[in-house]
Amino acid sequence: MQAVSPTPTGVTFLARPGRPAVVARTLAELSGPTRGVVELPVRLMWNAERTFDLGDPDQLLWMYENVLRETTRAEDLRALINGRTLRRVWRLLNLPRGVRQAWESRHRGLRAA
């Protein structure tokens, strides 16, 4: 998995100005937890409240939004995001346009999710 994942056409979408969105090559490699409590590293969440109970739907969405928006490391995606869960909640996530476009460009199935 690349740290910067341009689309198949070579376009790179930005998570924010100057920061390319990081996208997994496949959803199957995303093997993050599906339950329990997760604490994000400071590089992904600067707030003192960095723990998320994945059993709480709102906390799950908030964690996924932060990871997908803030990560610069492919390892973060593999460790923190679960591919099946991502498909299930995709439409509910509040993401920057560049992040959504990058993921949907590489994983066209998310558009219909």
C-alpha atoms as an extended CHARMM CRD file, in Angstrom:
* protein
*
       113  EXT
         1         1  MET       CA              0.0000000000        0.0000000000        0.0000000000  PROA      1               0.0000000000
         2         2  GLN       CA              1.3370000000        3.4140000000       -0.9310000000  PROA      2               0.0000000000
         3         3  ALA       CA              1.3750000000        6.4050000000        1.3870000000  PROA      3               0.0000000000
         4         4  VAL       CA             -0.0040000000        8.5450000000       -1.4320000000  PROA      4               0.0000000000
         5         5  SER       CA             -2.4940000000        6.7420000000       -3.5940000000  PROA      5               0.0000000000
         6         6  PRO       CA             -3.2510000000        8.4200000000       -6.8790000000  PROA      6               0.0000000000
         7         7  THR       CA             -6.2460000000        7.1910000000       -8.7670000000  PROA      7               0.0000000000
         8         8  PRO       CA             -5.8410000000        4.7650000000      -11.6500000000  PROA      8               0.0000000000
         9         9  THR       CA             -5.7120000000        7.8450000000      -13.9080000000  PROA      9               0.0000000000
        10        10  GLY       CA             -2.8550000000        9.3330000000      -11.8620000000  PROA      10              0.0000000000
        11        11  VAL       CA             -4.8810000000       12.0560000000      -10.1040000000  PROA      11              0.0000000000
        12        12  THR       CA             -4.0290000000       12.6500000000       -6.4390000000  PROA      12              0.0000000000
        13        13  PHE       CA             -6.8210000000       13.9770000000       -4.2340000000  PROA      13              0.0000000000
        14        14  LEU       CA             -6.0970000000       16.0650000000       -1.1640000000  PROA      14              0.0000000000
        15        15  ALA       CA             -7.3630000000       15.4510000000        2.3690000000  PROA      15              0.0000000000
        16        16  ARG       CA             -6.5760000000       19.1290000000        2.9650000000  PROA      16              0.0000000000
        17        17  PRO       CA             -4.2910000000       21.6490000000        1.2490000000  PROA      17              0.0000000000
        18        18  GLY       CA             -0.8580000000       20.1240000000        0.8930000000  PROA      18              0.0000000000
        19        19  ARG       CA             -1.8370000000       16.7010000000        2.2810000000  PROA      19              0.0000000000
        20        20  PRO       CA             -2.7070000000       13.9120000000       -0.1490000000  PROA      20              0.0000000000
        21        21  ALA       CA             -5.4130000000       11.4810000000        0.8960000000  PROA      21              0.0000000000
        22        22  VAL       CA             -4.0740000000        8.0420000000        1.7730000000  PROA      22              0.0000000000
        23        23  VAL       CA             -6.0770000000        5.1610000000        0.3130000000  PROA      23              0.0000000000
        24        24  ALA       CA             -5.7490000000        1.4080000000        0.7620000000  PROA      24              0.0000000000
        25        25  ARG       CA             -5.1400000000       -0.6200000000       -2.3660000000  PROA      25              0.0000000000
        26        26  THR       CA             -7.8300000000       -3.1020000000       -1.2900000000  PROA      26              0.0000000000
        27        27  LEU       CA            -10.5560000000       -3.0190000000        1.3290000000  PROA      27              0.0000000000
        28        28  ALA       CA             -9.7080000000       -6.6140000000        2.2860000000  PROA      28              0.0000000000
        29        29  GLU       CA             -6.3660000000       -5.5260000000        3.7760000000  PROA      29              0.0000000000
        30        30  LEU       CA             -8.1270000000       -3.2190000000        6.2400000000  PROA      30              0.0000000000
        31        31  SER       CA             -8.2300000000       -5.4540000000        9.2890000000  PROA      31              0.0000000000
        32        32  GLY       CA             -8.8030000000       -2.9510000000       12.0750000000  PROA      32              0.0000000000
        33        33  PRO       CA            -10.8890000000       -3.7390000000       15.1330000000  PROA      33              0.0000000000
        34        34  THR       CA            -14.6670000000       -4.0740000000       14.9910000000  PROA      34              0.0000000000
        35        35  ARG       CA            -15.3700000000       -3.8060000000       18.7170000000  PROA      35              0.0000000000
        36        36  GLY       CA            -13.8450000000       -2.6000000000       21.9200000000  PROA      36              0.0000000000
        37        37  VAL       CA            -12.1580000000        0.6770000000       22.7610000000  PROA      37              0.0000000000
        38        38  VAL       CA             -9.5120000000        2.1920000000       20.4740000000  PROA      38              0.0000000000
        39        39  GLU       CA             -7.1160000000        4.9770000000       21.3690000000  PROA      39              0.0000000000
        40        40  LEU       CA             -5.8200000000        6.9820000000       18.4320000000  PROA      40              0.0000000000
        41        41  PRO       CA             -2.2380000000        8.2250000000       18.4100000000  PROA      41              0.0000000000
        42        42  VAL       CA             -1.7030000000       11.9590000000       18.8530000000  PROA      42              0.0000000000
        43        43  ARG       CA             -0.6760000000       12.3070000000       15.1910000000  PROA      43              0.0000000000
        44        44  LEU       CA             -4.2650000000       11.3910000000       14.2360000000  PROA      44              0.0000000000
        45        45  MET       CA             -6.1740000000       13.0880000000       17.0370000000  PROA      45              0.0000000000
        46        46  TRP       CA             -4.7900000000       16.0420000000       18.9540000000  PROA      46              0.0000000000
        47        47  ASN       CA             -7.6180000000       16.1950000000       21.4570000000  PROA      47              0.0000000000
        48        48  ALA       CA             -7.0180000000       14.7540000000       24.9330000000  PROA      48              0.0000000000
        49        49  GLU       CA            -10.1270000000       12.6060000000       24.3420000000  PROA      49              0.0000000000
        50        50  ARG       CA             -8.6350000000       10.1670000000       21.8250000000  PROA      50              0.0000000000
        51        51  THR       CA            -10.4370000000        6.9840000000       22.8760000000  PROA      51              0.0000000000
        52        52  PHE       CA            -13.4110000000        5.6300000000       20.9700000000  PROA      52              0.0000000000
        53        53  ASP       CA            -15.8650000000        2.8920000000       21.9130000000  PROA      53              0.0000000000
        54        54  LEU       CA            -16.5780000000        1.1030000000       18.6520000000  PROA      54              0.0000000000
        55        55  GLY       CA            -19.8700000000       -0.1510000000       20.0810000000  PROA      55              0.0000000000
        56        56  ASP       CA            -21.1680000000        3.4200000000       19.9850000000  PROA      56              0.0000000000
        57        57  PRO       CA            -22.1480000000        4.2200000000       16.3610000000  PROA      57              0.0000000000
        58        58  ASP       CA            -21.3580000000        7.9320000000       16.7310000000  PROA      58              0.0000000000
        59        59  GLN       CA            -17.9190000000        7.2600000000       18.1990000000  PROA      59              0.0000000000
        60        60  LEU       CA            -17.1650000000        4.7380000000       15.4480000000  PROA      60              0.0000000000
        61        61  LEU       CA            -18.0080000000        7.3190000000       12.7670000000  PROA      61              0.0000000000
        62        62  TRP       CA            -15.9610000000       10.0150000000       14.5130000000  PROA      62              0.0000000000
        63        63  MET       CA            -12.9380000000        7.7180000000       14.7470000000  PROA      63              0.0000000000
        64        64  TYR       CA            -13.1580000000        6.6590000000       11.0860000000  PROA      64              0.0000000000
        65        65  GLU       CA            -13.5280000000       10.2690000000        9.9540000000  PROA      65              0.0000000000
        66        66  ASN       CA            -10.4220000000       11.2840000000       11.8880000000  PROA      66              0.0000000000
        67        67  VAL       CA             -8.2980000000        8.3900000000       10.6640000000  PROA      67              0.0000000000
        68        68  LEU       CA             -9.3230000000        8.7650000000        7.0100000000  PROA      68              0.0000000000
        69        69  ARG       CA             -8.8110000000       12.5360000000        7.0990000000  PROA      69              0.0000000000
        70        70  GLU       CA             -5.6010000000       12.7470000000        9.1260000000  PROA      70              0.0000000000
        71        71  THR       CA             -3.4840000000        9.7200000000        8.2930000000  PROA      71              0.0000000000
        72        72  THR       CA             -0.2980000000        9.9590000000        6.2920000000  PROA      72              0.0000000000
        73        73  ARG       CA              0.5700000000        6.3010000000        6.9010000000  PROA      73              0.0000000000
        74        74  ALA       CA             -0.8070000000        3.2180000000        5.2190000000  PROA      74              0.0000000000
        75        75  GLU       CA             -0.1900000000        1.2980000000        8.4410000000  PROA      75              0.0000000000
        76        76  ASP       CA             -2.7820000000        3.4410000000       10.2270000000  PROA      76              0.0000000000
        77        77  LEU       CA             -5.4330000000        2.3320000000        7.7630000000  PROA      77              0.0000000000
        78        78  ARG       CA             -4.6010000000       -1.3580000000        8.1390000000  PROA      78              0.0000000000
        79        79  ALA       CA             -4.4860000000       -1.1730000000       11.9400000000  PROA      79              0.0000000000
        80        80  LEU       CA             -7.4720000000        1.0830000000       12.6330000000  PROA      80              0.0000000000
        81        81  ILE       CA            -10.0040000000        0.7160000000        9.8000000000  PROA      81              0.0000000000
        82        82  ASN       CA            -11.9870000000       -2.4320000000        9.0810000000  PROA      82              0.0000000000
        83        83  GLY       CA            -12.9240000000       -2.9420000000        5.4250000000  PROA      83              0.0000000000
        84        84  ARG       CA            -16.3770000000       -4.4390000000        6.0440000000  PROA      84              0.0000000000
        85        85  THR       CA            -17.2240000000       -1.7820000000        8.5890000000  PROA      85              0.0000000000
        86        86  LEU       CA            -16.0070000000        0.9360000000        6.2360000000  PROA      86              0.0000000000
        87        87  ARG       CA            -18.3580000000       -0.3190000000        3.5050000000  PROA      87              0.0000000000
        88        88  ARG       CA            -21.2510000000       -0.3790000000        5.9750000000  PROA      88              0.0000000000
        89        89  VAL       CA            -20.7590000000        3.1850000000        7.2690000000  PROA      89              0.0000000000
        90        90  TRP       CA            -19.3140000000        4.8490000000        4.1620000000  PROA      90              0.0000000000
        91        91  ARG       CA            -22.3630000000        7.0050000000        3.3400000000  PROA      91              0.0000000000
        92        92  LEU       CA            -22.6370000000        8.1660000000        6.9450000000  PROA      92              0.0000000000
        93        93  LEU       CA            -19.0880000000        9.5180000000        7.1420000000  PROA      93              0.0000000000
        94        94  ASN       CA            -18.5290000000       13.2710000000        7.0370000000  PROA      94              0.0000000000
        95        95  LEU       CA            -15.3470000000       13.4560000000        4.9550000000  PROA      95              0.0000000000
        96        96  PRO       CA            -13.5520000000       16.1740000000        3.0120000000  PROA      96              0.0000000000
        97        97  ARG       CA            -14.4180000000       15.9860000000       -0.6780000000  PROA      97              0.0000000000
        98        98  GLY       CA            -10.8550000000       15.0050000000       -1.6130000000  PROA      98              0.0000000000
        99        99  VAL       CA            -10.8300000000       12.0550000000        0.7840000000  PROA      99              0.0000000000
       100       100  ARG       CA            -14.2030000000       10.8030000000       -0.4650000000  PROA      100             0.0000000000
       101       101  GLN       CA            -13.1590000000       11.2110000000       -4.1140000000  PROA      101             0.0000000000
       102       102  ALA       CA             -9.8480000000        9.4230000000       -3.5500000000  PROA      102             0.0000000000
       103       103  TRP       CA            -11.4810000000        6.4200000000       -1.8870000000  PROA      103             0.0000000000
       104       104  GLU       CA            -14.3720000000        6.1850000000       -4.3480000000  PROA      104             0.0000000000
       105       105  SER       CA            -12.0270000000        6.5150000000       -7.2970000000  PROA      105             0.0000000000
       106       106  ARG       CA             -9.9570000000        3.5280000000       -6.1480000000  PROA      106             0.0000000000
       107       107  HSD       CA            -12.8640000000        1.5310000000       -4.6510000000  PROA      107             0.0000000000
       108       108  ARG       CA            -15.7960000000        2.0860000000       -6.9540000000  PROA      108             0.0000000000
       109       109  GLY       CA            -17.9950000000       -0.1940000000       -4.8310000000  PROA      109             0.0000000000
       110       110  LEU       CA            -18.0430000000        2.4780000000       -2.1200000000  PROA      110             0.0000000000
       111       111  ARG       CA            -20.0440000000        4.7650000000       -4.4170000000  PROA      111             0.0000000000
       112       112  ALA       CA            -22.9330000000        2.3290000000       -4.2470000000  PROA      112             0.0000000000
       113       113  ALA       CA            -22.4640000000        1.4570000000       -0.5690000000  PROA      113             0.0000000000
